[in-house]
mmCIF file with all atom_site columns, C-alpha atoms in Angstrom:
data_model
loop_
_atom_site.group_PDB
_atom_site.id
_atom_site.type_symbol
_atom_site.label_atom_id
_atom_site.label_alt_id
_atom_site.label_comp_id
_atom_site.label_asym_id
_atom_site.label_entity_id
_atom_site.label_seq_id
_atom_site.pdbx_PDB_ins_code
_atom_site.Cartn_x
_atom_site.Cartn_y
_atom_site.Cartn_z
_atom_site.occupancy
_atom_site.B_iso_or_equiv
_atom_site.pdbx_formal_charge
_atom_site.auth_seq_id
_atom_site.auth_comp_id
_atom_site.auth_asym_id
_atom_site.auth_atom_id
_atom_site.pdbx_PDB_model_num
ATOM 1   C CA . UNK F 1 1   ? -99.333  74.625 -167.214 1.00 0.00 ? 154 UNK F CA 1
ATOM 2   C CA . UNK F 1 2   ? -100.669 73.536 -163.567 1.00 0.00 ? 155 UNK F CA 1
ATOM 3   C CA . UNK F 1 3   ? -103.736 71.228 -163.520 1.00 0.00 ? 156 UNK F CA 1
ATOM 4   C CA . UNK F 1 4   ? -107.308 72.193 -162.464 1.00 0.00 ? 157 UNK F CA 1
ATOM 5   C CA . UNK F 1 5   ? -108.751 71.288 -159.309 1.00 0.00 ? 158 UNK F CA 1
ATOM 6   C CA . UNK F 1 6   ? -111.242 69.234 -161.229 1.00 0.00 ? 159 UNK F CA 1
ATOM 7   C CA . UNK F 1 7   ? -108.268 67.897 -163.333 1.00 0.00 ? 160 UNK F CA 1
ATOM 8   C CA . UNK F 1 8   ? -106.263 67.043 -160.348 1.00 0.00 ? 161 UNK F CA 1
ATOM 9   C CA . UNK F 1 9   ? -108.865 65.466 -158.554 1.00 0.00 ? 162 UNK F CA 1
ATOM 10  C CA . UNK F 1 10  ? -109.686 62.848 -161.879 1.00 0.00 ? 163 UNK F CA 1
ATOM 11  C CA . UNK F 1 11  ? -106.283 61.906 -161.588 1.00 0.00 ? 164 UNK F CA 1
ATOM 12  C CA . UNK F 1 12  ? -105.928 61.080 -158.105 1.00 0.00 ? 165 UNK F CA 1
ATOM 13  C CA . UNK F 1 13  ? -109.369 59.443 -158.146 1.00 0.00 ? 166 UNK F CA 1
ATOM 14  C CA . UNK F 1 14  ? -107.788 56.960 -161.540 1.00 0.00 ? 167 UNK F CA 1
ATOM 15  C CA . UNK F 1 15  ? -104.597 56.267 -159.548 1.00 0.00 ? 168 UNK F CA 1
ATOM 16  C CA . UNK F 1 16  ? -106.623 55.035 -156.376 1.00 0.00 ? 169 UNK F CA 1
ATOM 17  C CA . UNK F 1 17  ? -108.926 52.903 -158.637 1.00 0.00 ? 170 UNK F CA 1
ATOM 18  C CA . UNK F 1 18  ? -106.039 50.970 -160.610 1.00 0.00 ? 171 UNK F CA 1
ATOM 19  C CA . UNK F 1 19  ? -103.920 50.754 -156.973 1.00 0.00 ? 172 UNK F CA 1
ATOM 20  C CA . UNK F 1 20  ? -106.893 49.437 -154.931 1.00 0.00 ? 173 UNK F CA 1
ATOM 21  C CA . UNK F 1 21  ? -107.591 46.782 -157.778 1.00 0.00 ? 174 UNK F CA 1
ATOM 22  C CA . UNK F 1 22  ? -103.672 45.324 -157.877 1.00 0.00 ? 175 UNK F CA 1
ATOM 23  C CA . UNK F 1 23  ? -102.650 45.661 -154.530 1.00 0.00 ? 176 UNK F CA 1
ATOM 24  C CA . UNK F 1 24  ? -106.005 43.362 -153.452 1.00 0.00 ? 177 UNK F CA 1
ATOM 25  C CA . UNK F 1 25  ? -104.959 41.050 -156.527 1.00 0.00 ? 178 UNK F CA 1
ATOM 26  C CA . UNK F 1 26  ? -101.331 40.642 -155.972 1.00 0.00 ? 179 UNK F CA 1
ATOM 27  C CA . UNK F 1 27  ? -100.638 42.166 -152.210 1.00 0.00 ? 180 UNK F CA 1
ATOM 28  C CA . UNK F 1 28  ? -98.775  45.303 -151.705 1.00 0.00 ? 181 UNK F CA 1
ATOM 29  C CA . UNK F 1 29  ? -95.768  43.871 -151.411 1.00 0.00 ? 182 UNK F CA 1
ATOM 30  C CA . UNK F 1 30  ? -95.974  42.283 -155.259 1.00 0.00 ? 183 UNK F CA 1
ATOM 31  C CA . UNK F 1 31  ? -97.454  45.707 -156.486 1.00 0.00 ? 184 UNK F CA 1
ATOM 32  C CA . UNK F 1 32  ? -95.060  48.684 -157.341 1.00 0.00 ? 185 UNK F CA 1
ATOM 33  C CA . UNK F 1 33  ? -95.769  52.697 -158.120 1.00 0.00 ? 186 UNK F CA 1
ATOM 34  C CA . UNK F 1 34  ? -94.144  51.602 -161.925 1.00 0.00 ? 187 UNK F CA 1
ATOM 35  C CA . UNK F 1 35  ? -97.793  48.836 -162.142 1.00 0.00 ? 188 UNK F CA 1
ATOM 36  C CA . UNK F 1 36  ? -99.715  51.503 -160.611 1.00 0.00 ? 189 UNK F CA 1
ATOM 37  C CA . UNK F 1 37  ? -99.174  54.054 -163.208 1.00 0.00 ? 190 UNK F CA 1
ATOM 38  C CA . UNK F 1 38  ? -98.736  51.815 -166.181 1.00 0.00 ? 191 UNK F CA 1
ATOM 39  C CA . UNK F 1 39  ? -102.221 50.248 -165.264 1.00 0.00 ? 192 UNK F CA 1
ATOM 40  C CA . UNK F 1 40  ? -103.720 53.934 -164.746 1.00 0.00 ? 193 UNK F CA 1
ATOM 41  C CA . UNK F 1 41  ? -102.003 55.595 -168.074 1.00 0.00 ? 194 UNK F CA 1
ATOM 42  C CA . UNK F 1 42  ? -99.879  57.706 -166.675 1.00 0.00 ? 195 UNK F CA 1
ATOM 43  C CA . UNK F 1 43  ? -96.103  58.308 -165.832 1.00 0.00 ? 196 UNK F CA 1
ATOM 44  C CA . UNK F 1 44  ? -93.791  57.867 -162.639 1.00 0.00 ? 197 UNK F CA 1
ATOM 45  C CA . UNK F 1 45  ? -93.161  61.243 -161.761 1.00 0.00 ? 198 UNK F CA 1
ATOM 46  C CA . UNK F 1 46  ? -97.434  62.102 -161.589 1.00 0.00 ? 199 UNK F CA 1
ATOM 47  C CA . UNK F 1 47  ? -97.527  59.920 -158.920 1.00 0.00 ? 200 UNK F CA 1
ATOM 48  C CA . UNK F 1 48  ? -95.660  62.060 -156.269 1.00 0.00 ? 201 UNK F CA 1
ATOM 49  C CA . UNK F 1 49  ? -98.314  65.107 -157.157 1.00 0.00 ? 202 UNK F CA 1
ATOM 50  C CA . UNK F 1 50  ? -100.578 62.958 -155.364 1.00 0.00 ? 203 UNK F CA 1
ATOM 51  C CA . UNK F 1 51  ? -99.234  60.682 -152.602 1.00 0.00 ? 204 UNK F CA 1
ATOM 52  C CA . UNK F 1 52  ? -95.541  60.323 -150.752 1.00 0.00 ? 205 UNK F CA 1
ATOM 53  C CA . UNK F 1 53  ? -95.108  56.880 -150.938 1.00 0.00 ? 206 UNK F CA 1
ATOM 54  C CA . UNK F 1 54  ? -96.633  53.709 -151.695 1.00 0.00 ? 207 UNK F CA 1
ATOM 55  C CA . UNK F 1 55  ? -97.272  53.059 -148.306 1.00 0.00 ? 208 UNK F CA 1
ATOM 56  C CA . UNK F 1 56  ? -99.708  56.894 -148.146 1.00 0.00 ? 209 UNK F CA 1
ATOM 57  C CA . UNK F 1 57  ? -101.235 55.363 -151.215 1.00 0.00 ? 210 UNK F CA 1
ATOM 58  C CA . UNK F 1 58  ? -102.245 51.725 -149.488 1.00 0.00 ? 211 UNK F CA 1
ATOM 59  C CA . UNK F 1 59  ? -103.199 53.375 -146.312 1.00 0.00 ? 212 UNK F CA 1
ATOM 60  C CA . UNK F 1 60  ? -105.666 55.889 -148.240 1.00 0.00 ? 213 UNK F CA 1
ATOM 61  C CA . UNK F 1 61  ? -106.855 52.872 -149.951 1.00 0.00 ? 214 UNK F CA 1
ATOM 62  C CA . UNK F 1 62  ? -107.243 51.264 -146.936 1.00 0.00 ? 215 UNK F CA 1
ATOM 63  C CA . UNK F 1 63  ? -109.478 53.670 -145.145 1.00 0.00 ? 216 UNK F CA 1
ATOM 64  C CA . UNK F 1 64  ? -111.491 54.159 -148.109 1.00 0.00 ? 217 UNK F CA 1
ATOM 65  C CA . UNK F 1 65  ? -112.896 50.759 -146.933 1.00 0.00 ? 218 UNK F CA 1
ATOM 66  C CA . UNK F 1 66  ? -114.425 48.924 -150.265 1.00 0.00 ? 219 UNK F CA 1
ATOM 67  C CA . UNK F 1 67  ? -116.852 46.055 -150.068 1.00 0.00 ? 220 UNK F CA 1
ATOM 68  C CA . UNK F 1 68  ? -118.632 45.155 -147.032 1.00 0.00 ? 221 UNK F CA 1
ATOM 69  C CA . UNK F 1 69  ? -119.394 48.399 -145.005 1.00 0.00 ? 222 UNK F CA 1
ATOM 70  C CA . UNK F 1 70  ? -120.497 50.128 -148.458 1.00 0.00 ? 223 UNK F CA 1
ATOM 71  C CA . UNK F 1 71  ? -123.122 47.192 -148.662 1.00 0.00 ? 224 UNK F CA 1
ATOM 72  C CA . UNK F 1 72  ? -123.694 47.846 -145.465 1.00 0.00 ? 225 UNK F CA 1
ATOM 73  C CA . UNK F 1 73  ? -124.415 51.450 -145.470 1.00 0.00 ? 226 UNK F CA 1
ATOM 74  C CA . UNK F 1 74  ? -126.822 50.963 -149.018 1.00 0.00 ? 227 UNK F CA 1
ATOM 75  C CA . UNK F 1 75  ? -129.310 48.935 -147.593 1.00 0.00 ? 228 UNK F CA 1
ATOM 76  C CA . UNK F 1 76  ? -130.411 46.548 -144.252 1.00 0.00 ? 229 UNK F CA 1
ATOM 77  C CA . UNK F 1 77  ? -127.996 44.213 -142.783 1.00 0.00 ? 230 UNK F CA 1
ATOM 78  C CA . UNK F 1 78  ? -129.507 40.663 -143.602 1.00 0.00 ? 231 UNK F CA 1
ATOM 79  C CA . UNK F 1 79  ? -129.521 41.721 -147.190 1.00 0.00 ? 232 UNK F CA 1
ATOM 80  C CA . UNK F 1 80  ? -126.175 42.827 -147.628 1.00 0.00 ? 233 UNK F CA 1
ATOM 81  C CA . UNK F 1 81  ? -125.115 39.781 -145.760 1.00 0.00 ? 234 UNK F CA 1
ATOM 82  C CA . UNK F 1 82  ? -126.255 37.442 -147.724 1.00 0.00 ? 235 UNK F CA 1
ATOM 83  C CA . UNK F 1 83  ? -125.398 39.306 -150.872 1.00 0.00 ? 236 UNK F CA 1
ATOM 84  C CA . UNK F 1 84  ? -121.941 39.279 -149.664 1.00 0.00 ? 237 UNK F CA 1
ATOM 85  C CA . UNK F 1 85  ? -121.872 35.643 -148.401 1.00 0.00 ? 238 UNK F CA 1
ATOM 86  C CA . UNK F 1 86  ? -122.986 34.379 -151.737 1.00 0.00 ? 239 UNK F CA 1
ATOM 87  C CA . UNK F 1 87  ? -121.450 31.788 -153.504 1.00 0.00 ? 240 UNK F CA 1
ATOM 88  C CA . UNK F 1 88  ? -121.950 33.019 -156.999 1.00 0.00 ? 241 UNK F CA 1
ATOM 89  C CA . UNK F 1 89  ? -120.417 36.277 -155.983 1.00 0.00 ? 242 UNK F CA 1
ATOM 90  C CA . UNK F 1 90  ? -117.316 34.895 -153.812 1.00 0.00 ? 243 UNK F CA 1
ATOM 91  C CA . UNK F 1 91  ? -114.463 35.804 -155.761 1.00 0.00 ? 244 UNK F CA 1
ATOM 92  C CA . UNK F 1 92  ? -115.983 38.750 -156.470 1.00 0.00 ? 245 UNK F CA 1
ATOM 93  C CA . UNK F 1 93  ? -116.834 40.374 -153.293 1.00 0.00 ? 246 UNK F CA 1
ATOM 94  C CA . UNK F 1 94  ? -113.778 38.476 -151.625 1.00 0.00 ? 247 UNK F CA 1
ATOM 95  C CA . UNK F 1 95  ? -111.495 40.453 -154.061 1.00 0.00 ? 248 UNK F CA 1
ATOM 96  C CA . UNK F 1 96  ? -113.140 43.788 -153.762 1.00 0.00 ? 249 UNK F CA 1
ATOM 97  C CA . UNK F 1 97  ? -113.602 43.826 -149.993 1.00 0.00 ? 250 UNK F CA 1
ATOM 98  C CA . UNK F 1 98  ? -110.553 45.950 -147.893 1.00 0.00 ? 251 UNK F CA 1
ATOM 99  C CA . UNK F 1 99  ? -111.664 43.521 -145.188 1.00 0.00 ? 252 UNK F CA 1
ATOM 100 C CA . UNK F 1 100 ? -111.692 40.059 -146.429 1.00 0.00 ? 253 UNK F CA 1
ATOM 101 C CA . UNK F 1 101 ? -108.443 40.946 -149.157 1.00 0.00 ? 254 UNK F CA 1
ATOM 102 C CA . UNK F 1 102 ? -106.402 42.647 -147.356 1.00 0.00 ? 255 UNK F CA 1
ATOM 103 C CA . UNK F 1 103 ? -105.777 41.472 -143.352 1.00 0.00 ? 256 UNK F CA 1
ATOM 104 C CA . UNK F 1 104 ? -102.464 39.598 -143.953 1.00 0.00 ? 257 UNK F CA 1
ATOM 105 C CA . UNK F 1 105 ? -101.284 42.751 -146.071 1.00 0.00 ? 258 UNK F CA 1
ATOM 106 C CA . UNK F 1 106 ? -102.372 45.201 -143.434 1.00 0.00 ? 259 UNK F CA 1
ATOM 107 C CA . UNK F 1 107 ? -101.159 43.690 -140.418 1.00 0.00 ? 260 UNK F CA 1
ATOM 108 C CA . UNK F 1 108 ? -97.795  43.308 -142.306 1.00 0.00 ? 261 UNK F CA 1
ATOM 109 C CA . UNK F 1 109 ? -98.179  47.386 -142.733 1.00 0.00 ? 262 UNK F CA 1
ATOM 110 C CA . UNK F 1 110 ? -97.188  50.108 -141.591 1.00 0.00 ? 263 UNK F CA 1
ATOM 111 C CA . UNK F 1 111 ? -99.380  51.307 -138.344 1.00 0.00 ? 264 UNK F CA 1
ATOM 112 C CA . UNK F 1 112 ? -101.310 54.207 -140.691 1.00 0.00 ? 265 UNK F CA 1
ATOM 113 C CA . UNK F 1 113 ? -102.865 51.266 -142.929 1.00 0.00 ? 266 UNK F CA 1
ATOM 114 C CA . UNK F 1 114 ? -103.157 49.435 -139.898 1.00 0.00 ? 267 UNK F CA 1
ATOM 115 C CA . UNK F 1 115 ? -105.690 52.063 -137.996 1.00 0.00 ? 268 UNK F CA 1
ATOM 116 C CA . UNK F 1 116 ? -107.387 52.794 -141.134 1.00 0.00 ? 269 UNK F CA 1
ATOM 117 C CA . UNK F 1 117 ? -108.634 49.073 -141.486 1.00 0.00 ? 270 UNK F CA 1
ATOM 118 C CA . UNK F 1 118 ? -109.428 49.653 -137.671 1.00 0.00 ? 271 UNK F CA 1
ATOM 119 C CA . UNK F 1 119 ? -111.165 52.143 -138.378 1.00 0.00 ? 272 UNK F CA 1
ATOM 120 C CA . UNK F 1 120 ? -113.489 50.345 -141.160 1.00 0.00 ? 273 UNK F CA 1
ATOM 121 C CA . UNK F 1 121 ? -114.107 47.519 -139.045 1.00 0.00 ? 274 UNK F CA 1
ATOM 122 C CA . UNK F 1 122 ? -115.435 49.416 -136.380 1.00 0.00 ? 275 UNK F CA 1
ATOM 123 C CA . UNK F 1 123 ? -117.259 51.023 -139.192 1.00 0.00 ? 276 UNK F CA 1
ATOM 124 C CA . UNK F 1 124 ? -119.067 47.588 -140.125 1.00 0.00 ? 277 UNK F CA 1
ATOM 125 C CA . UNK F 1 125 ? -119.496 46.853 -136.379 1.00 0.00 ? 278 UNK F CA 1
ATOM 126 C CA . UNK F 1 126 ? -121.351 49.603 -136.140 1.00 0.00 ? 279 UNK F CA 1
ATOM 127 C CA . UNK F 1 127 ? -123.503 49.049 -139.031 1.00 0.00 ? 280 UNK F CA 1
ATOM 128 C CA . UNK F 1 128 ? -124.409 45.392 -137.668 1.00 0.00 ? 281 UNK F CA 1
ATOM 129 C CA . UNK F 1 129 ? -125.187 46.936 -134.398 1.00 0.00 ? 282 UNK F CA 1
ATOM 130 C CA . UNK F 1 130 ? -127.868 49.399 -135.633 1.00 0.00 ? 283 UNK F CA 1
ATOM 131 C CA . UNK F 1 131 ? -129.950 46.121 -137.114 1.00 0.00 ? 284 UNK F CA 1
ATOM 132 C CA . UNK F 1 132 ? -130.181 45.156 -133.490 1.00 0.00 ? 285 UNK F CA 1
ATOM 133 C CA . UNK F 1 133 ? -130.789 48.713 -131.417 1.00 0.00 ? 286 UNK F CA 1
ATOM 134 C CA . UNK F 1 134 ? -127.919 48.862 -130.337 1.00 0.00 ? 287 UNK F CA 1
ATOM 135 C CA . UNK F 1 135 ? -124.398 51.464 -130.401 1.00 0.00 ? 288 UNK F CA 1
ATOM 136 C CA . UNK F 1 136 ? -120.965 50.454 -130.957 1.00 0.00 ? 289 UNK F CA 1
ATOM 137 C CA . UNK F 1 137 ? -119.184 47.545 -130.011 1.00 0.00 ? 290 UNK F CA 1
ATOM 138 C CA . UNK F 1 138 ? -121.798 45.096 -129.705 1.00 0.00 ? 291 UNK F CA 1
ATOM 139 C CA . UNK F 1 139 ? -120.713 41.732 -128.732 1.00 0.00 ? 292 UNK F CA 1
ATOM 140 C CA . UNK F 1 140 ? -123.109 40.270 -131.125 1.00 0.00 ? 293 UNK F CA 1
ATOM 141 C CA . UNK F 1 141 ? -122.563 42.172 -133.971 1.00 0.00 ? 294 UNK F CA 1
ATOM 142 C CA . UNK F 1 142 ? -119.383 42.223 -133.828 1.00 0.00 ? 295 UNK F CA 1
ATOM 143 C CA . UNK F 1 143 ? -119.550 38.114 -133.603 1.00 0.00 ? 296 UNK F CA 1
ATOM 144 C CA . UNK F 1 144 ? -121.383 38.410 -136.967 1.00 0.00 ? 297 UNK F CA 1
ATOM 145 C CA . UNK F 1 145 ? -118.317 40.483 -138.373 1.00 0.00 ? 298 UNK F CA 1
ATOM 146 C CA . UNK F 1 146 ? -116.314 37.898 -137.454 1.00 0.00 ? 299 UNK F CA 1
ATOM 147 C CA . UNK F 1 147 ? -118.386 35.203 -139.375 1.00 0.00 ? 300 UNK F CA 1
ATOM 148 C CA . UNK F 1 148 ? -118.856 36.894 -142.219 1.00 0.00 ? 301 UNK F CA 1
ATOM 149 C CA . UNK F 1 149 ? -115.656 38.014 -143.120 1.00 0.00 ? 302 UNK F CA 1
ATOM 150 C CA . UNK F 1 150 ? -113.539 35.303 -141.985 1.00 0.00 ? 303 UNK F CA 1
ATOM 151 C CA . UNK F 1 151 ? -116.243 32.836 -143.698 1.00 0.00 ? 304 UNK F CA 1
ATOM 152 C CA . UNK F 1 152 ? -115.123 34.275 -146.902 1.00 0.00 ? 305 UNK F CA 1
ATOM 153 C CA . UNK F 1 153 ? -111.346 34.642 -146.086 1.00 0.00 ? 306 UNK F CA 1
ATOM 154 C CA . UNK F 1 154 ? -111.661 30.623 -145.318 1.00 0.00 ? 307 UNK F CA 1
ATOM 155 C CA . UNK F 1 155 ? -113.826 29.639 -148.676 1.00 0.00 ? 308 UNK F CA 1
ATOM 156 C CA . UNK F 1 156 ? -111.737 31.696 -150.922 1.00 0.00 ? 309 UNK F CA 1
ATOM 157 C CA . UNK F 1 157 ? -109.355 30.064 -149.353 1.00 0.00 ? 310 UNK F CA 1
ATOM 158 C CA . UNK F 1 158 ? -110.362 26.793 -149.635 1.00 0.00 ? 311 UNK F CA 1
ATOM 159 C CA . UNK F 1 159 ? -109.852 24.440 -152.950 1.00 0.00 ? 312 UNK F CA 1
ATOM 160 C CA . UNK F 1 160 ? -112.670 22.675 -151.538 1.00 0.00 ? 313 UNK F CA 1
ATOM 161 C CA . UNK F 1 161 ? -115.658 23.927 -153.789 1.00 0.00 ? 314 UNK F CA 1
ATOM 162 C CA . UNK F 1 162 ? -118.045 21.720 -151.224 1.00 0.00 ? 315 UNK F CA 1
ATOM 163 C CA . UNK F 1 163 ? -116.740 22.889 -148.052 1.00 0.00 ? 316 UNK F CA 1
ATOM 164 C CA . UNK F 1 164 ? -116.092 26.633 -149.252 1.00 0.00 ? 317 UNK F CA 1
ATOM 165 C CA . UNK F 1 165 ? -120.324 26.623 -150.195 1.00 0.00 ? 318 UNK F CA 1
ATOM 166 C CA . UNK F 1 166 ? -121.092 24.442 -146.541 1.00 0.00 ? 319 UNK F CA 1
ATOM 167 C CA . UNK F 1 167 ? -118.699 27.710 -144.947 1.00 0.00 ? 320 UNK F CA 1
ATOM 168 C CA . UNK F 1 168 ? -120.370 30.388 -146.484 1.00 0.00 ? 321 UNK F CA 1
ATOM 169 C CA . UNK F 1 169 ? -123.783 27.964 -146.091 1.00 0.00 ? 322 UNK F CA 1
ATOM 170 C CA . UNK F 1 170 ? -122.979 28.165 -142.059 1.00 0.00 ? 323 UNK F CA 1
ATOM 171 C CA . UNK F 1 171 ? -122.158 32.078 -141.377 1.00 0.00 ? 324 UNK F CA 1
ATOM 172 C CA . UNK F 1 172 ? -125.464 33.473 -143.154 1.00 0.00 ? 325 UNK F CA 1
ATOM 173 C CA . UNK F 1 173 ? -127.292 31.127 -140.938 1.00 0.00 ? 326 UNK F CA 1
ATOM 174 C CA . UNK F 1 174 ? -125.141 31.883 -138.095 1.00 0.00 ? 327 UNK F CA 1
ATOM 175 C CA . UNK F 1 175 ? -125.643 35.836 -138.356 1.00 0.00 ? 328 UNK F CA 1
ATOM 176 C CA . UNK F 1 176 ? -129.109 35.715 -138.351 1.00 0.00 ? 329 UNK F CA 1
ATOM 177 C CA . UNK F 1 177 ? -129.227 34.424 -135.583 1.00 0.00 ? 330 UNK F CA 1
ATOM 178 C CA . UNK F 1 178 ? -126.437 36.522 -134.272 1.00 0.00 ? 331 UNK F CA 1
ATOM 179 C CA . UNK F 1 179 ? -128.354 40.068 -136.026 1.00 0.00 ? 332 UNK F CA 1
ATOM 180 C CA . UNK F 1 180 ? -132.026 39.333 -134.083 1.00 0.00 ? 333 UNK F CA 1
ATOM 181 C CA . UNK F 1 181 ? -133.351 42.135 -132.156 1.00 0.00 ? 334 UNK F CA 1
ATOM 182 C CA . UNK F 1 182 ? -132.903 41.881 -128.986 1.00 0.00 ? 335 UNK F CA 1
ATOM 183 C CA . UNK F 1 183 ? -136.396 41.536 -126.635 1.00 0.00 ? 336 UNK F CA 1
ATOM 184 C CA . UNK F 1 184 ? -137.234 44.529 -124.950 1.00 0.00 ? 337 UNK F CA 1
ATOM 185 C CA . UNK F 1 185 ? -137.320 44.184 -121.334 1.00 0.00 ? 338 UNK F CA 1
ATOM 186 C CA . UNK F 1 186 ? -140.753 44.798 -119.764 1.00 0.00 ? 339 UNK F CA 1
ATOM 187 C CA . UNK F 1 187 ? -140.252 47.245 -116.851 1.00 0.00 ? 340 UNK F CA 1
ATOM 188 C CA . UNK F 1 188 ? -141.817 45.760 -113.373 1.00 0.00 ? 341 UNK F CA 1
ATOM 189 C CA . UNK F 1 189 ? -145.031 47.185 -112.340 1.00 0.00 ? 342 UNK F CA 1
ATOM 190 C CA . UNK F 1 190 ? -144.535 48.877 -109.140 1.00 0.00 ? 343 UNK F CA 1
ATOM 191 C CA . UNK F 1 191 ? -147.183 48.106 -106.805 1.00 0.00 ? 344 UNK F CA 1
ATOM 192 C CA . UNK F 1 192 ? -148.351 50.874 -104.256 1.00 0.00 ? 345 UNK F CA 1
ATOM 193 C CA . UNK F 1 193 ? -148.515 49.536 -100.587 1.00 0.00 ? 346 UNK F CA 1
ATOM 194 C CA . UNK F 1 194 ? -151.767 50.037 -99.331  1.00 0.00 ? 347 UNK F CA 1
ATOM 195 C CA . UNK F 1 195 ? -152.064 52.681 -96.549  1.00 0.00 ? 348 UNK F CA 1
ATOM 196 C CA . UNK F 1 196 ? -152.510 51.052 -92.600  1.00 0.00 ? 349 UNK F CA 1
ATOM 197 C CA . UNK F 1 197 ? -155.838 52.258 -91.769  1.00 0.00 ? 350 UNK F CA 1
ATOM 198 C CA . UNK F 1 198 ? -156.433 53.743 -88.576  1.00 0.00 ? 351 UNK F CA 1
ATOM 199 C CA . UNK F 1 199 ? -158.319 52.194 -86.064  1.00 0.00 ? 352 UNK F CA 1
ATOM 200 C CA . UNK F 1 200 ? -161.300 54.451 -84.954  1.00 0.00 ? 353 UNK F CA 1
ATOM 201 C CA . UNK F 1 201 ? -161.381 55.920 -81.320  1.00 0.00 ? 354 UNK F CA 1
ATOM 202 C CA . UNK F 1 202 ? -164.385 54.378 -80.383  1.00 0.00 ? 355 UNK F CA 1
ATOM 203 C CA . UNK F 1 203 ? -163.084 50.718 -81.635  1.00 0.00 ? 356 UNK F CA 1
ATOM 204 C CA . UNK F 1 204 ? -160.264 51.124 -79.491  1.00 0.00 ? 357 UNK F CA 1
ATOM 205 C CA . UNK F 1 205 ? -162.584 52.225 -76.524  1.00 0.00 ? 358 UNK F CA 1
ATOM 206 C CA . UNK F 1 206 ? -164.722 49.046 -76.962  1.00 0.00 ? 359 UNK F CA 1
ATOM 207 C CA . UNK F 1 207 ? -162.027 47.055 -76.745  1.00 0.00 ? 360 UNK F CA 1
ATOM 208 C CA . UNK F 1 208 ? -160.382 48.667 -73.251  1.00 0.00 ? 361 UNK F CA 1
ATOM 209 C CA . UNK F 1 209 ? -163.895 47.914 -72.021  1.00 0.00 ? 362 UNK F CA 1
ATOM 210 C CA . UNK F 1 210 ? -163.888 44.640 -72.808  1.00 0.00 ? 363 UNK F CA 1
ATOM 211 C CA . UNK F 1 211 ? -160.971 43.527 -71.264  1.00 0.00 ? 364 UNK F CA 1
ATOM 212 C CA . UNK F 1 212 ? -161.264 42.036 -67.552  1.00 0.00 ? 365 UNK F CA 1
ATOM 213 C CA . UNK F 1 213 ? -159.990 44.061 -64.825  1.00 0.00 ? 366 UNK F CA 1
ATOM 214 C CA . UNK F 1 214 ? -157.520 42.941 -62.064  1.00 0.00 ? 367 UNK F CA 1
ATOM 215 C CA . UNK F 1 215 ? -158.784 42.710 -58.780  1.00 0.00 ? 368 UNK F CA 1
ATOM 216 C CA . UNK F 1 216 ? -158.360 45.190 -56.488  1.00 0.00 ? 369 UNK F CA 1
ATOM 217 C CA . UNK F 1 217 ? -156.331 44.463 -53.512  1.00 0.00 ? 370 UNK F CA 1
ATOM 218 C CA . UNK F 1 218 ? -158.339 45.083 -49.702  1.00 0.00 ? 371 UNK F CA 1
ATOM 219 C CA . UNK F 1 219 ? -156.280 47.880 -47.941  1.00 0.00 ? 372 UNK F CA 1
ATOM 220 C CA . UNK F 1 220 ? -155.047 47.791 -44.381  1.00 0.00 ? 373 UNK F CA 1
ATOM 221 C CA . UNK F 1 221 ? -153.592 44.168 -44.055  1.00 0.00 ? 374 UNK F CA 1
ATOM 222 C CA . UNK F 1 222 ? -155.259 40.862 -44.409  1.00 0.00 ? 375 UNK F CA 1
ATOM 223 C CA . UNK F 1 223 ? -158.870 39.995 -45.141  1.00 0.00 ? 376 UNK F CA 1
ATOM 224 C CA . UNK F 1 224 ? -161.378 38.612 -41.984  1.00 0.00 ? 377 UNK F CA 1
ATOM 225 C CA . UNK F 1 225 ? -157.802 39.521 -39.748  1.00 0.00 ? 378 UNK F CA 1
#
């Protein structure tokens, strides 16, 4: 008996949920279809009713963009980054975020997963750019995304707790600077050139009358000859 559309959608969502957790925890290579279906309480045969391959499922999970992107869309950018860079939630944030948990796995994956990762990163930068009243790949918003995701990756990998805390603290400080809204440029005030005053005709005549006239030369030879 075929499943109803609602039941099929729920089954697909369960597969994605368990696969996302296993992929972020074990990586792409360390997770197989049997592990995913066992975690979902389903048989291996049910997998192919929803996905063509493990790579197809992996690309779908990357495309969903768990972690940082939903945080940015749910609230203000700086509050989202401060929560994401929290020391108390470091392990949870690192494992729950597609951008922080899967970059190495994505880099070794097929093109669809890499393109999906690029789209999620592009969207995150776009959300940060909105905080600066900018659009697209704004340079400071891009730098804020690099600092944020990079700090979580490095802090999670570091075995030194003090260093991890320092990385996260520096990242929070840097993002505050990078996300400041640029000052609005004031438009220069253009002054209208004052029209040239026309000299009156009477003044020109009076000035001409005051000029000395050249002496008239006598006609018909030299004077006193």
